[in-house]
Amino acid sequence: MTTPSPVNILLVDDQPENLVALEAILGDLGVNLVKSTSGKEALRCLLQDDFALILLDVQMPQMDGFEVATLIRQRPRSQDTPIIFLTAFSSSEQFMFKGYALGAVDYLIKPIAPNVLLSKVAIFIELFKKTEALRQKTETLQQQAAQLEAINTELQTSEERFRLLSTCSPLGVFVTDTEGRCVYTNPRFQVICGRGPELAPAAPAVPESESASGAVPGQSWLDSVHPDDLAAARSTWAAYLQTGQDYVQEFRLRPRGEIERWASVRSARMVSEQKNFLGYVGTVEDITERKRAEAANAQVIREQAARQEAETANRMKDDFIAVLSHELRTPLNSILGWANLLQAGKLDSQKVEYAIDTIERNALAQKQLIEDILDVSQIVRGKLQLHRLPVNLVAVAQTALETVRPAATAKAIALTTNFHDYDRLEVTGDALRLQQVIWNLLTNAVKFTPEQGRVDVHLSVVTRLPKETLSADPCPENSPEDGGPENGSRAPAYAQLRITDTGLGIAADFLPHIFDRFRQADSSITRSQGGLGLGLAIVHHLVEQHQGCVWAESDGLNQGAAFTVALPLAQSTSPQPPSALDRLPNEPPTRALRGLPILIVEDDTDTRDFLAFLLQTQGAVVTTTASAEEGLRLVDSVQPAVLLCDISMPDMDGYTLIRKIRNQLPAPQANIPAIAITAHARLSDQAQALSNGFQSHLPKPIEAETLVRTILQVTNSVHDLSRPGQN
């Protein structure tokens, strides 16, 4: 039932006491009295509510009653609202006519008799109530008439609608009885399932014995299911008939004489208003195009992911190239700058020493960069090889630590270790590569730790490793199959080296990528630390090659970091041959090559002059040439004790030269000891040099001590290293 509208009376008078008097007179009528002290306020009230009557004072400041009435009549919503003018100043017919002309229903002179005002207002209240009641009744009748017309229209068109829906539906529709036997299908169903119209009414029922055993009754849509999907279709449909839950499945169809298609089958129970179960209604939708689109979209997504991955890799490589350029040019600037100053000869002895130290330090930095790049190149191509021997990890760690200690001392960084707890922790691996791993981690710790910080190096033996790490999988447990103890007689043990620092730390979002190649936490031009960002990638690969694992931990930026390396301990405790580090000869004495004739074949003038000067300071008698052809002639004529030969030379390379010496010259020239001096520093290059006839292979840049030691070794003069009186 509609709630009656409230009866509102608007009282407009600029004198508050008059409004109070009107409210006292009309208060018993049971209506809502809205008071307003100005014409503008009255107009605002009319915007919010409808009023049964307006009592309007004529004489008001700013806007008098006639002006207010004029504006009231201009609004459609209030143009028929009754207005009674109230005035205490003029009863002339001219004002009364003006009021009536504006649509006033009465014109009362103050003071107003209460009984007169009450009677007049009551009439308009009653009239408003009757008008509202009539309006509401009319609206109700109109609504009922519209509803009745809609119902009749719906009843008249329901059958036509069903026919059109069934005939024109883009979905196939089927209806079954309570036993699941099909009793109706629409034309679209027959098209999708490839069933002729003559088969539309129903598929034949299965024998009672088969139905009783739980078999699925024959269904027209099941008859069209692809043979590979038929078993699943029958199973899910049988389960649906038993449970009655909504059925949604997708299957391949193979209608008669048509290509394979996809269909989505849906079904639900039909229940009458009286809650009686009537059967099942279902739809069959051809989703072949959607499946094709999904397959195409999946292919696009895969291609986009591959393209994005390639773009990311290219961007990372571009950033790496930019960093590489910076890292190579920066030390080169110092090298060339101080070299020019030395050449000018204007430096005092102290500055000369400083310049030489600077040039050496930056040249070593460039050498390290190049070695990192070559290592990564071999890692990418799977060519990095290890010389596996028993190695004392304690000695390797101590050597790496002593190499880094000067840099730590320069920054007043405290280095603490517990190496004294162990005399020997033996692992199987490449001593030089393991030293490279530890050196890289220690160098990073010192580089990223501010002055007066702290770096702790902790060695220990553990039998259990973390199941999960932040950046690498846990190490595999040793087992009899992979060389571990048999029958569980001995638990696998690991040498664990943990390096912690109080440095810059690692952001949480970068921590999972800390060992990626070509990835740096900051590759911008404003980065505060140098380096190519390859060291940790090399560390990760080398540790994996040693069947170990490495992981990083950090609580975030400025919270320090910890890197842990775990390597399986060697199982055997029997005496082992000395490691590669143990076999390195001591520093050779000065003038160790006194009187030794040496031939240098090198096309680069600077390198040739450097080698000649270096060997002459050691007492050697040096002959040089830039041509391999000339070198072949000099070997025959000069008969040097050893040959130093470059590999990459024009006209004839070093490999060809050594083959000609071995095959064309007579003894003893054909047996001259030869050392390959080359910028090709890979293990494969070393193997190629040895296989072609060289006795040794030294990659550039060449250290003086290494060169002298190698010459003595290949000339069977290693015993001279300890012979006194050679200087």
XYZ file of C-alpha atoms in Angstrom:
727
model
C 0.000 0.000 0.000
C 1.329 3.445 -0.971
C 2.282 5.704 1.965
C 0.318 9.021 1.926
C 2.388 12.042 0.997
C 3.025 14.489 3.894
C 0.961 17.697 3.882
C 3.289 20.705 3.886
C 2.246 24.348 4.468
C 4.789 27.061 3.581
C 4.705 30.182 5.804
C 6.598 33.159 4.346
C 7.015 36.357 6.412
C 10.037 38.549 7.112
C 8.874 39.066 10.723
C 9.702 36.055 12.919
C 6.980 36.988 15.383
C 4.377 36.747 12.604
C 5.625 33.274 11.761
C 5.305 32.278 15.404
C 1.744 33.601 15.468
C 0.830 31.668 12.308
C 2.402 28.523 13.735
C 0.323 28.930 16.921
C -2.889 29.260 14.922
C -2.229 26.337 12.558
C -0.388 24.033 14.934
C -3.422 21.851 15.659
C -4.065 20.962 12.006
C -1.492 18.113 12.146
C 0.455 19.266 9.123
C 4.132 20.091 8.522
C 4.624 23.874 8.834
C 7.687 25.099 6.940
C 8.746 28.640 7.896
C 10.701 31.045 5.723
C 11.764 34.643 6.470
C 12.521 35.748 2.880
C 11.457 35.193 -0.690
C 14.756 33.548 -1.615
C 14.481 31.126 1.259
C 10.918 30.308 0.270
C 11.998 29.516 -3.294
C 14.676 27.171 -1.951
C 12.032 25.348 0.090
C 9.915 24.916 -3.044
C 12.859 23.217 -4.761
C 12.840 20.491 -2.090
C 9.158 19.809 -1.254
C 5.609 20.086 -2.574
C 3.163 22.239 -0.563
C -0.603 22.084 -0.138
C -0.739 25.887 0.482
C 1.568 28.915 0.631
C 0.831 31.767 3.081
C 2.840 34.630 1.584
C 3.462 38.059 3.133
C 3.301 40.884 0.586
C 5.572 43.487 2.168
C 9.090 41.986 2.457
C 12.522 43.531 1.868
C 14.637 42.683 -1.209
C 11.855 40.646 -2.821
C 8.150 41.337 -2.044
C 5.397 38.759 -2.092
C 4.238 39.616 -5.633
C 7.738 39.000 -7.020
C 7.962 35.738 -5.137
C 4.570 34.651 -6.466
C 5.641 35.501 -10.012
C 8.681 33.195 -9.698
C 6.567 30.456 -8.083
C 4.161 30.453 -11.029
C 7.022 30.190 -13.508
C 8.014 26.780 -12.160
C 5.930 23.874 -13.547
C 6.132 21.993 -10.282
C 4.588 24.842 -8.234
C 2.509 26.709 -10.804
C -0.762 25.259 -9.392
C 0.119 25.513 -5.706
C -2.540 27.680 -3.885
C -1.214 31.046 -2.575
C -2.908 33.227 0.092
C -1.425 36.729 0.322
C -1.112 38.277 3.786
C -0.612 42.021 4.277
C -0.968 44.604 7.021
C -0.444 47.738 4.939
C -2.828 47.933 2.026
C -6.298 46.700 1.384
C -6.755 48.616 -1.824
C -8.443 46.854 -4.654
C -5.415 47.537 -6.855
C -3.161 45.324 -4.697
C -5.871 42.720 -4.306
C -6.385 42.522 -8.072
C -2.618 42.258 -8.572
C -2.497 39.363 -6.127
C -5.386 37.576 -7.801
C -3.787 38.199 -11.178
C -0.705 36.325 -9.972
C -2.882 33.285 -9.181
C -3.635 33.926 -5.523
C -6.645 32.083 -4.106
C -7.209 34.671 -1.376
C -5.969 38.004 -0.033
C -6.126 38.442 3.765
C -5.549 41.642 5.717
C -3.648 41.513 8.986
C -4.573 41.097 11.746
C -6.204 37.881 10.577
C -8.966 36.216 12.545
C -7.676 32.779 13.625
C -10.970 31.017 12.911
C -11.096 32.482 9.409
C -7.510 31.462 8.669
C -8.104 27.991 10.099
C -11.181 27.396 8.019
C -9.532 28.572 4.795
C -6.346 26.554 5.380
C -8.329 23.428 6.347
C -10.186 23.582 3.047
C -6.940 23.568 1.051
C -5.496 20.796 3.215
C -8.498 18.622 2.552
C -8.407 19.457 -1.134
C -4.688 18.517 -1.274
C -5.347 15.177 0.462
C -8.128 14.263 -1.924
C -6.075 15.298 -4.905
C -3.117 13.213 -3.706
C -5.330 10.214 -3.034
C -6.847 10.485 -6.475
C -3.440 10.841 -8.080
C -2.079 7.809 -6.279
C -5.140 5.771 -7.160
C -4.815 6.793 -10.753
C -1.169 5.820 -10.800
C -2.014 2.471 -9.215
C -4.682 1.764 -11.809
C -2.288 2.734 -14.575
C 0.360 0.404 -13.192
C -2.112 -2.459 -12.882
C -3.317 -1.860 -16.404
C 0.244 -1.845 -17.711
C 1.023 -5.038 -15.823
C -2.080 -6.738 -17.112
C -1.245 -5.701 -20.640
C 2.313 -6.990 -20.240
C 1.056 -10.318 -18.873
C -1.366 -10.709 -21.755
C 1.335 -9.860 -24.235
C 3.709 -12.306 -22.613
C 1.089 -15.039 -22.645
C 0.362 -14.371 -26.301
C 4.018 -14.433 -27.332
C 5.406 -17.113 -24.999
C 4.778 -19.940 -27.410
C 6.194 -17.949 -30.326
C 9.179 -16.960 -28.226
C 9.945 -20.539 -27.297
C 9.659 -21.587 -30.917
C 11.967 -18.791 -32.041
C 14.425 -19.428 -29.233
C 14.571 -23.087 -30.067
C 14.823 -22.563 -33.809
C 17.189 -19.578 -33.837
C 19.303 -20.384 -30.789
C 23.058 -20.329 -31.488
C 23.299 -23.187 -28.961
C 22.142 -26.712 -29.419
C 19.398 -27.545 -26.913
C 18.336 -30.988 -25.705
C 15.808 -32.135 -23.112
C 15.755 -35.542 -21.442
C 13.351 -37.349 -19.162
C 14.165 -38.250 -15.585
C 16.084 -41.305 -16.764
C 18.323 -39.264 -19.039
C 16.665 -40.335 -22.310
C 16.584 -37.547 -24.871
C 13.052 -36.336 -25.719
C 13.762 -33.113 -27.607
C 16.523 -31.459 -29.615
C 16.519 -28.193 -31.543
C 17.860 -27.698 -35.095
C 21.167 -26.215 -33.934
C 21.816 -29.293 -31.810
C 21.343 -31.484 -34.859
C 23.747 -29.338 -36.892
C 26.480 -29.343 -34.227
C 26.222 -33.059 -33.556
C 25.776 -33.974 -37.204
C 22.447 -35.675 -36.583
C 19.796 -35.531 -39.270
C 16.386 -33.986 -38.464
C 14.850 -37.424 -38.657
C 16.905 -38.379 -35.588
C 15.810 -35.367 -33.559
C 13.118 -36.840 -31.273
C 15.239 -39.273 -29.327
C 17.968 -41.821 -29.381
C 16.936 -45.392 -28.726
C 16.956 -46.444 -25.123
C 19.410 -49.043 -23.927
C 18.250 -52.410 -22.667
C 16.967 -52.520 -19.100
C 19.759 -54.805 -18.058
C 22.382 -52.314 -19.232
C 20.572 -49.407 -17.533
C 20.245 -51.356 -14.339
C 23.968 -52.044 -14.318
C 24.737 -48.326 -14.322
C 25.536 -47.982 -18.035
C 24.844 -44.674 -19.691
C 21.728 -44.577 -21.925
C 22.398 -43.810 -25.584
C 22.463 -40.059 -26.203
C 22.615 -38.307 -29.502
C 25.395 -35.968 -28.390
C 27.363 -38.904 -26.976
C 27.083 -40.653 -30.332
C 29.027 -37.783 -31.919
C 31.847 -37.601 -29.356
C 35.343 -38.306 -30.666
C 36.386 -41.912 -29.920
C 39.365 -40.719 -27.861
C 37.040 -38.656 -25.594
C 34.076 -41.031 -25.525
C 35.079 -42.930 -22.390
C 35.483 -39.697 -20.409
C 32.181 -38.353 -21.766
C 30.247 -41.476 -20.770
C 31.869 -41.563 -17.325
C 31.171 -37.912 -16.480
C 27.587 -38.097 -17.837
C 26.837 -41.201 -15.761
C 28.206 -39.499 -12.643
C 26.077 -36.445 -13.398
C 22.861 -38.470 -13.694
C 23.583 -39.949 -10.266
C 24.544 -36.754 -8.413
C 22.347 -34.195 -10.213
C 24.930 -31.441 -9.953
C 25.426 -29.003 -12.826
C 27.231 -30.583 -15.758
C 29.901 -28.635 -17.663
C 32.347 -30.505 -19.902
C 34.243 -29.958 -23.153
C 34.784 -32.701 -25.714
C 35.911 -33.207 -29.256
C 33.208 -34.187 -31.708
C 33.538 -36.050 -34.969
C 30.181 -35.768 -36.738
C 29.578 -38.014 -39.706
C 31.478 -36.841 -42.747
C 32.868 -33.735 -40.985
C 36.187 -32.678 -39.570
C 36.977 -32.792 -35.876
C 35.302 -30.060 -33.832
C 35.078 -29.015 -30.182
C 31.855 -28.687 -28.169
C 30.959 -27.515 -24.681
C 28.157 -29.566 -23.115
C 26.148 -28.136 -20.207
C 23.159 -29.590 -18.396
C 20.988 -28.902 -15.338
C 17.969 -30.458 -13.603
C 14.456 -29.241 -14.474
C 12.200 -28.763 -11.437
C 8.576 -27.510 -11.525
C 7.144 -24.823 -9.249
C 5.784 -27.640 -7.113
C 9.369 -28.968 -6.708
C 8.729 -31.977 -8.916
C 11.722 -33.343 -10.851
C 10.904 -33.275 -14.566
C 14.178 -34.264 -16.219
C 17.277 -32.525 -17.600
C 17.812 -29.641 -19.967
C 21.140 -29.085 -21.649
C 23.020 -27.147 -24.307
C 25.719 -28.063 -26.797
C 27.903 -25.141 -27.962
C 30.351 -25.285 -30.837
C 33.587 -23.885 -29.369
C 35.905 -24.880 -32.208
C 36.796 -21.284 -33.065
C 37.410 -20.472 -29.411
C 39.729 -23.447 -29.088
C 41.582 -22.378 -32.206
C 41.787 -18.823 -30.883
C 43.063 -20.106 -27.534
C 45.713 -22.155 -29.285
C 46.687 -19.161 -31.420
C 46.677 -16.910 -28.377
C 48.836 -19.374 -26.465
C 51.254 -19.370 -29.370
C 51.258 -15.569 -29.411
C 51.873 -15.499 -25.666
C 54.766 -17.924 -26.055
C 56.196 -15.815 -28.869
C 55.722 -12.617 -26.858
C 57.400 -14.206 -23.846
C 60.279 -15.351 -26.023
C 60.534 -11.928 -27.623
C 60.395 -10.199 -24.245
C 63.031 -12.565 -22.913
C 65.200 -11.824 -25.943
C 64.651 -8.082 -25.527
C 65.547 -8.347 -21.849
C 68.663 -10.321 -22.709
C 69.613 -7.785 -25.380
C 69.029 -4.919 -22.971
C 71.144 -6.649 -20.358
C 73.879 -7.199 -22.927
C 73.656 -3.561 -24.014
C 74.026 -2.500 -20.394
C 76.921 -4.919 -20.052
C 78.640 -3.506 -23.141
C 78.244 0.003 -21.735
C 79.715 -1.098 -18.411
C 82.482 -2.993 -20.235
C 83.405 0.128 -22.192
C 83.525 2.139 -18.984
C 85.539 -0.447 -17.084
C 88.104 -0.847 -19.870
C 88.452 2.849 -20.640
C 88.782 3.987 -17.028
C 92.062 2.169 -16.271
C 93.239 2.895 -19.816
C 92.873 6.596 -19.070
C 95.210 6.312 -16.086
C 97.672 4.122 -17.999
C 97.928 6.480 -20.988
C 97.881 9.611 -18.838
C 100.737 8.576 -16.570
C 102.631 7.078 -19.529
C 102.531 10.450 -21.281
C 103.756 12.182 -18.144
C 106.582 9.668 -17.791
C 107.487 10.170 -21.440
C 107.645 13.934 -20.907
C 110.275 13.367 -18.183
C 108.937 16.100 -15.876
C 108.182 13.914 -12.838
C 110.337 13.682 -9.736
C 111.418 10.275 -8.433
C 108.481 10.001 -6.017
C 105.950 10.741 -8.746
C 107.706 8.336 -11.126
C 107.272 5.543 -8.603
C 103.638 6.553 -8.085
C 103.044 6.615 -11.869
C 104.543 3.145 -12.331
C 102.436 1.740 -9.470
C 99.295 3.308 -10.976
C 100.018 1.940 -14.447
C 100.640 -1.547 -13.030
C 97.515 -1.475 -10.869
C 95.256 -0.405 -13.752
C 96.864 -2.868 -16.163
C 96.180 -5.677 -13.687
C 92.569 -4.465 -13.428
C 92.228 -4.653 -17.201
C 93.783 -8.113 -17.179
C 91.228 -9.300 -14.620
C 88.374 -7.913 -16.720
C 89.621 -9.724 -19.799
C 90.062 -12.980 -17.872
C 86.495 -12.715 -16.538
C 85.166 -12.168 -20.054
C 87.107 -15.163 -21.380
C 85.888 -17.329 -18.490
C 82.273 -16.395 -19.174
C 82.769 -17.071 -22.870
C 84.021 -20.572 -22.079
C 81.171 -21.120 -19.613
C 78.561 -20.125 -22.197
C 80.062 -22.517 -24.748
C 80.584 -25.286 -22.185
C 84.337 -25.248 -22.810
C 85.575 -24.363 -19.314
C 87.774 -27.250 -18.174
C 89.076 -28.140 -14.728
C 92.272 -29.901 -13.649
C 90.963 -32.045 -10.787
C 93.425 -32.958 -8.058
C 93.241 -33.269 -4.276
C 93.280 -29.717 -2.915
C 93.713 -28.405 0.621
C 90.911 -25.848 0.851
C 92.510 -24.239 3.907
C 95.659 -23.398 1.958
C 93.637 -22.146 -1.023
C 91.561 -19.882 1.223
C 94.645 -18.531 2.983
C 96.299 -17.709 -0.339
C 93.211 -15.896 -1.603
C 92.894 -14.033 1.680
C 96.493 -12.791 1.586
C 95.903 -11.520 -1.950
C 92.923 -9.445 -0.813
C 94.373 -8.314 2.536
C 96.154 -5.180 1.177
C 92.882 -3.841 -0.257
C 91.146 -4.468 3.062
C 93.962 -2.781 4.978
C 93.720 0.282 2.734
C 90.062 0.696 3.781
C 90.717 -0.196 7.455
C 88.436 -3.225 7.105
C 88.808 -5.858 9.791
C 89.406 -9.356 8.353
C 88.692 -12.189 10.786
C 89.131 -15.917 10.132
C 89.015 -19.238 11.951
C 91.519 -21.007 9.683
C 93.586 -22.110 12.697
C 90.750 -24.526 13.588
C 91.690 -26.763 10.643
C 95.052 -27.976 9.351
C 93.638 -29.488 6.166
C 90.221 -29.754 4.521
C 90.726 -31.789 1.394
C 88.406 -31.491 -1.605
C 88.832 -32.683 -5.167
C 89.066 -29.906 -7.710
C 91.073 -27.333 -9.573
C 93.155 -25.385 -7.041
C 93.493 -22.286 -9.201
C 89.763 -22.192 -9.969
C 88.839 -22.659 -6.305
C 91.222 -19.855 -5.416
C 89.454 -17.769 -8.081
C 86.080 -18.514 -6.415
C 87.253 -17.454 -2.968
C 89.170 -14.447 -4.318
C 86.073 -13.226 -6.167
C 83.888 -13.486 -3.066
C 86.489 -11.818 -0.849
C 87.089 -9.044 -3.392
C 83.358 -8.328 -3.574
C 83.078 -8.285 0.211
C 85.927 -5.770 0.522
C 84.713 -3.678 -2.425
C 81.155 -3.309 -1.105
C 82.103 -2.824 2.548
C 82.689 0.797 3.618
C 85.805 1.931 5.427
C 86.308 0.566 8.954
C 83.843 -2.222 8.206
C 84.202 -5.917 8.873
C 84.583 -9.073 6.772
C 84.439 -12.496 8.452
C 85.670 -15.685 6.776
C 84.499 -18.870 8.452
C 85.532 -22.422 7.490
C 83.644 -25.381 8.860
C 82.648 -28.974 8.164
C 78.930 -29.734 7.928
C 76.908 -32.840 7.188
C 73.586 -31.116 6.480
C 72.920 -28.266 4.087
C 69.893 -25.968 3.757
C 66.993 -27.516 1.883
C 66.355 -24.210 0.185
C 68.636 -21.329 -0.664
C 67.879 -17.867 -2.002
C 69.728 -18.195 -5.266
C 70.680 -21.816 -5.892
C 69.392 -25.310 -5.329
C 70.804 -27.201 -2.378
C 73.808 -29.394 -3.000
C 72.933 -32.987 -3.892
C 73.436 -35.476 -1.126
C 76.318 -37.906 -1.686
C 75.193 -41.412 -2.449
C 76.849 -44.655 -3.576
C 75.739 -43.893 -7.123
C 77.545 -40.547 -7.225
C 80.678 -41.529 -5.408
C 79.411 -41.292 -1.834
C 79.858 -43.854 0.880
C 78.416 -47.272 0.298
C 75.638 -48.728 2.444
C 75.414 -45.475 4.371
C 78.571 -46.320 6.317
C 79.691 -42.712 6.298
C 77.544 -39.582 6.195
C 78.360 -37.118 3.399
C 80.412 -34.162 4.616
C 80.988 -30.741 3.132
C 83.620 -28.101 3.568
C 81.646 -24.897 4.038
C 83.227 -21.485 3.515
C 81.080 -18.571 4.650
C 82.054 -14.938 3.955
C 80.000 -12.249 5.702
C 80.419 -8.493 5.506
C 78.927 -5.297 6.887
C 78.648 -3.724 3.449
C 75.943 -2.394 1.137
C 73.809 -5.527 1.242
C 71.519 -6.825 -1.514
C 67.977 -5.677 -2.293
C 65.363 -8.388 -1.885
C 64.143 -8.094 -5.497
C 67.677 -8.518 -6.868
C 68.761 -11.351 -4.593
C 67.299 -14.142 -6.821
C 69.347 -12.773 -9.765
C 72.619 -12.264 -7.925
C 74.396 -15.058 -9.861
C 72.976 -14.210 -13.309
C 75.333 -13.271 -16.117
C 75.214 -9.696 -17.403
C 73.083 -8.665 -14.382
C 74.087 -5.925 -11.982
C 72.034 -4.377 -9.202
C 72.971 -0.966 -10.603
C 74.077 -0.649 -14.242
C 73.516 3.093 -14.460
C 76.270 5.647 -15.011
C 75.843 6.758 -11.398
C 76.786 3.401 -9.898
C 79.367 3.726 -7.146
C 81.198 0.412 -7.649
C 83.182 -0.780 -10.639
C 83.327 -4.196 -12.260
C 81.454 -6.054 -14.980
C 79.124 -8.074 -12.763
C 80.589 -11.357 -14.083
C 82.453 -12.491 -10.981
C 79.498 -14.057 -9.192
C 78.289 -15.788 -12.361
C 81.736 -17.327 -12.719
C 81.707 -18.300 -9.025
C 78.332 -20.009 -9.400
C 79.463 -22.028 -12.422
C 82.817 -23.038 -10.942
C 81.208 -24.191 -7.688
C 78.637 -26.240 -9.616
C 81.468 -27.789 -11.663
C 82.957 -28.930 -8.344
C 79.611 -30.599 -7.401
C 79.112 -27.932 -4.758
C 76.637 -25.129 -4.267
C 76.773 -21.446 -3.426
C 74.064 -19.151 -2.135
C 73.677 -15.569 -0.994
C 71.806 -14.070 1.949
C 71.058 -10.476 2.889
C 68.522 -8.670 5.049
C 68.387 -5.837 2.501
C 70.245 -2.716 1.486
C 72.837 -1.465 3.983
C 72.367 -4.666 6.001
C 75.446 -6.519 4.798
C 75.556 -9.811 2.918
C 76.709 -13.379 3.341
C 77.937 -15.780 0.654
C 78.301 -19.464 1.445
C 80.180 -22.071 -0.615
C 79.757 -25.755 0.162
C 82.071 -28.334 -1.450
C 82.006 -32.093 -0.869
C 84.980 -33.281 1.140
C 87.193 -35.918 -0.451
C 86.282 -39.350 0.946
C 89.787 -40.837 0.832
C 92.250 -40.012 3.606
C 95.281 -41.730 1.981
C 98.315 -39.576 1.043
C 97.699 -37.532 -2.069
C 100.094 -35.881 -4.528
C 100.656 -32.165 -3.940
C 98.075 -29.795 -5.369
C 98.645 -27.370 -8.200
C 99.327 -24.589 -5.704
C 101.839 -26.732 -3.799
C 103.771 -27.478 -7.011
C 104.292 -23.860 -8.066
C 108.054 -23.091 -8.111
C 109.523 -20.346 -6.014
C 110.414 -16.991 -7.519
C 113.462 -17.424 -9.792
C 116.623 -15.495 -8.914
C 117.815 -12.566 -10.986
C 119.990 -13.183 -14.106
C 118.802 -16.785 -14.121
C 119.229 -16.960 -17.923
C 122.851 -15.816 -18.078
C 124.378 -16.682 -21.477
C 121.274 -18.543 -22.706
C 120.652 -17.859 -26.461
C 116.965 -17.138 -27.082
C 115.122 -16.428 -30.354
C 111.925 -14.299 -30.236
C 109.530 -14.403 -33.209
C 106.849 -11.737 -32.626
C 105.232 -9.409 -35.197
C 104.152 -6.814 -32.585
C 107.065 -4.401 -32.091
C 106.187 -3.354 -28.526
C 105.777 -6.927 -27.332
C 108.980 -7.988 -29.091
C 110.987 -5.153 -27.543
C 109.513 -5.815 -24.090
C 110.363 -9.527 -24.179
C 113.867 -8.815 -25.458
C 114.568 -6.265 -22.721
C 113.115 -8.517 -20.019
C 115.215 -11.518 -21.026
C 118.364 -9.437 -21.479
C 118.058 -8.218 -17.894
C 118.130 -11.912 -16.911
C 121.429 -12.359 -18.805
C 120.047 -14.026 -21.933
C 121.464 -13.472 -25.417
C 118.387 -12.447 -27.384
C 117.750 -12.469 -31.147
C 114.438 -11.040 -32.424
C 112.502 -11.065 -35.675
C 109.019 -10.005 -36.780
C 108.725 -12.636 -39.553
C 108.030 -16.341 -39.229
C 110.017 -16.977 -42.436
C 112.999 -15.123 -40.953
C 112.500 -17.030 -37.715
C 112.760 -20.352 -39.561
C 116.091 -19.225 -41.092
C 117.443 -17.961 -37.733
C 116.621 -21.234 -35.956
C 118.769 -22.992 -38.530
C 121.598 -20.447 -38.489
C 121.734 -19.079 -34.916
C 120.732 -22.369 -33.233
C 119.146 -20.764 -30.102
C 118.567 -22.767 -26.926
C 114.846 -21.868 -26.826
C 112.276 -20.318 -29.181
C 109.579 -17.826 -28.049
C 106.989 -17.634 -30.837
C 103.776 -15.694 -31.310
C 100.819 -17.574 -32.805
C 98.837 -14.949 -34.750
C 101.232 -13.503 -37.352
C 100.749 -12.455 -40.991
C 101.868 -14.694 -43.865
C 102.752 -17.590 -41.552
C 101.309 -18.274 -38.100
C 103.145 -19.838 -35.181
C 101.599 -23.276 -35.673
C 102.916 -23.471 -39.228
C 106.341 -22.282 -38.133
C 106.755 -24.884 -35.397
C 105.575 -27.667 -37.728
C 108.180 -26.638 -40.319
C 110.897 -26.562 -37.645
C 109.956 -30.023 -36.428
C 109.570 -31.539 -39.917
C 112.020 -29.693 -42.196
C 115.088 -28.833 -40.095
C 117.737 -31.360 -39.130
C 118.616 -32.235 -35.553
C 119.369 -30.621 -33.182
C 117.543 -27.556 -34.618
C 114.370 -29.586 -35.140
C 114.228 -30.373 -31.421
C 114.598 -26.818 -30.138
C 112.384 -26.188 -27.054
C 109.574 -23.795 -28.031
C 107.151 -21.692 -26.014
C 103.971 -20.287 -27.581
C 103.438 -16.624 -26.635
C 99.849 -15.706 -27.540
C 96.749 -13.757 -26.600
C 94.682 -16.922 -27.133
C 94.316 -18.012 -23.514
C 91.767 -20.831 -23.615
C 92.574 -24.371 -22.529
C 91.767 -25.486 -26.059
C 94.372 -23.014 -27.346
C 96.886 -24.471 -24.925
C 96.066 -28.000 -26.073
C 96.390 -26.962 -29.724
C 99.798 -25.386 -29.098
C 101.098 -28.508 -27.374
C 99.714 -30.800 -30.053
C 101.461 -28.780 -32.776
C 104.900 -29.134 -31.193
C 105.294 -26.417 -28.555
C 106.567 -27.464 -25.124
C 104.595 -24.775 -23.264
C 101.922 -22.142 -23.742
C 101.934 -18.702 -22.075
C 98.923 -16.382 -22.513
C 99.451 -12.646 -22.760
C 99.973 -10.504 -20.711
C 103.045 -12.372 -19.569
C 104.523 -12.011 -16.094
C 108.327 -11.864 -15.940
C 108.676 -14.517 -13.250
C 106.406 -16.930 -15.090
C 108.304 -16.443 -18.339
C 111.717 -17.041 -16.770
C 110.436 -20.074 -14.856
C 108.918 -21.562 -18.020
C 112.125 -21.038 -20.059
C 114.129 -22.824 -17.391
C 111.613 -25.666 -17.299
C 111.526 -26.297 -21.068
C 115.351 -26.124 -21.299
C 115.656 -28.757 -18.545
C 117.164 -26.126 -16.233
C 114.622 -26.170 -13.446
C 117.422 -27.130 -11.036
C 118.939 -23.686 -11.637
C 116.075 -22.131 -9.665
C 117.813 -23.008 -6.432
C 121.459 -22.822 -7.613
C 123.385 -20.111 -5.718
C 125.562 -17.506 -7.350
C 123.325 -16.725 -10.325
C 123.085 -13.015 -9.778
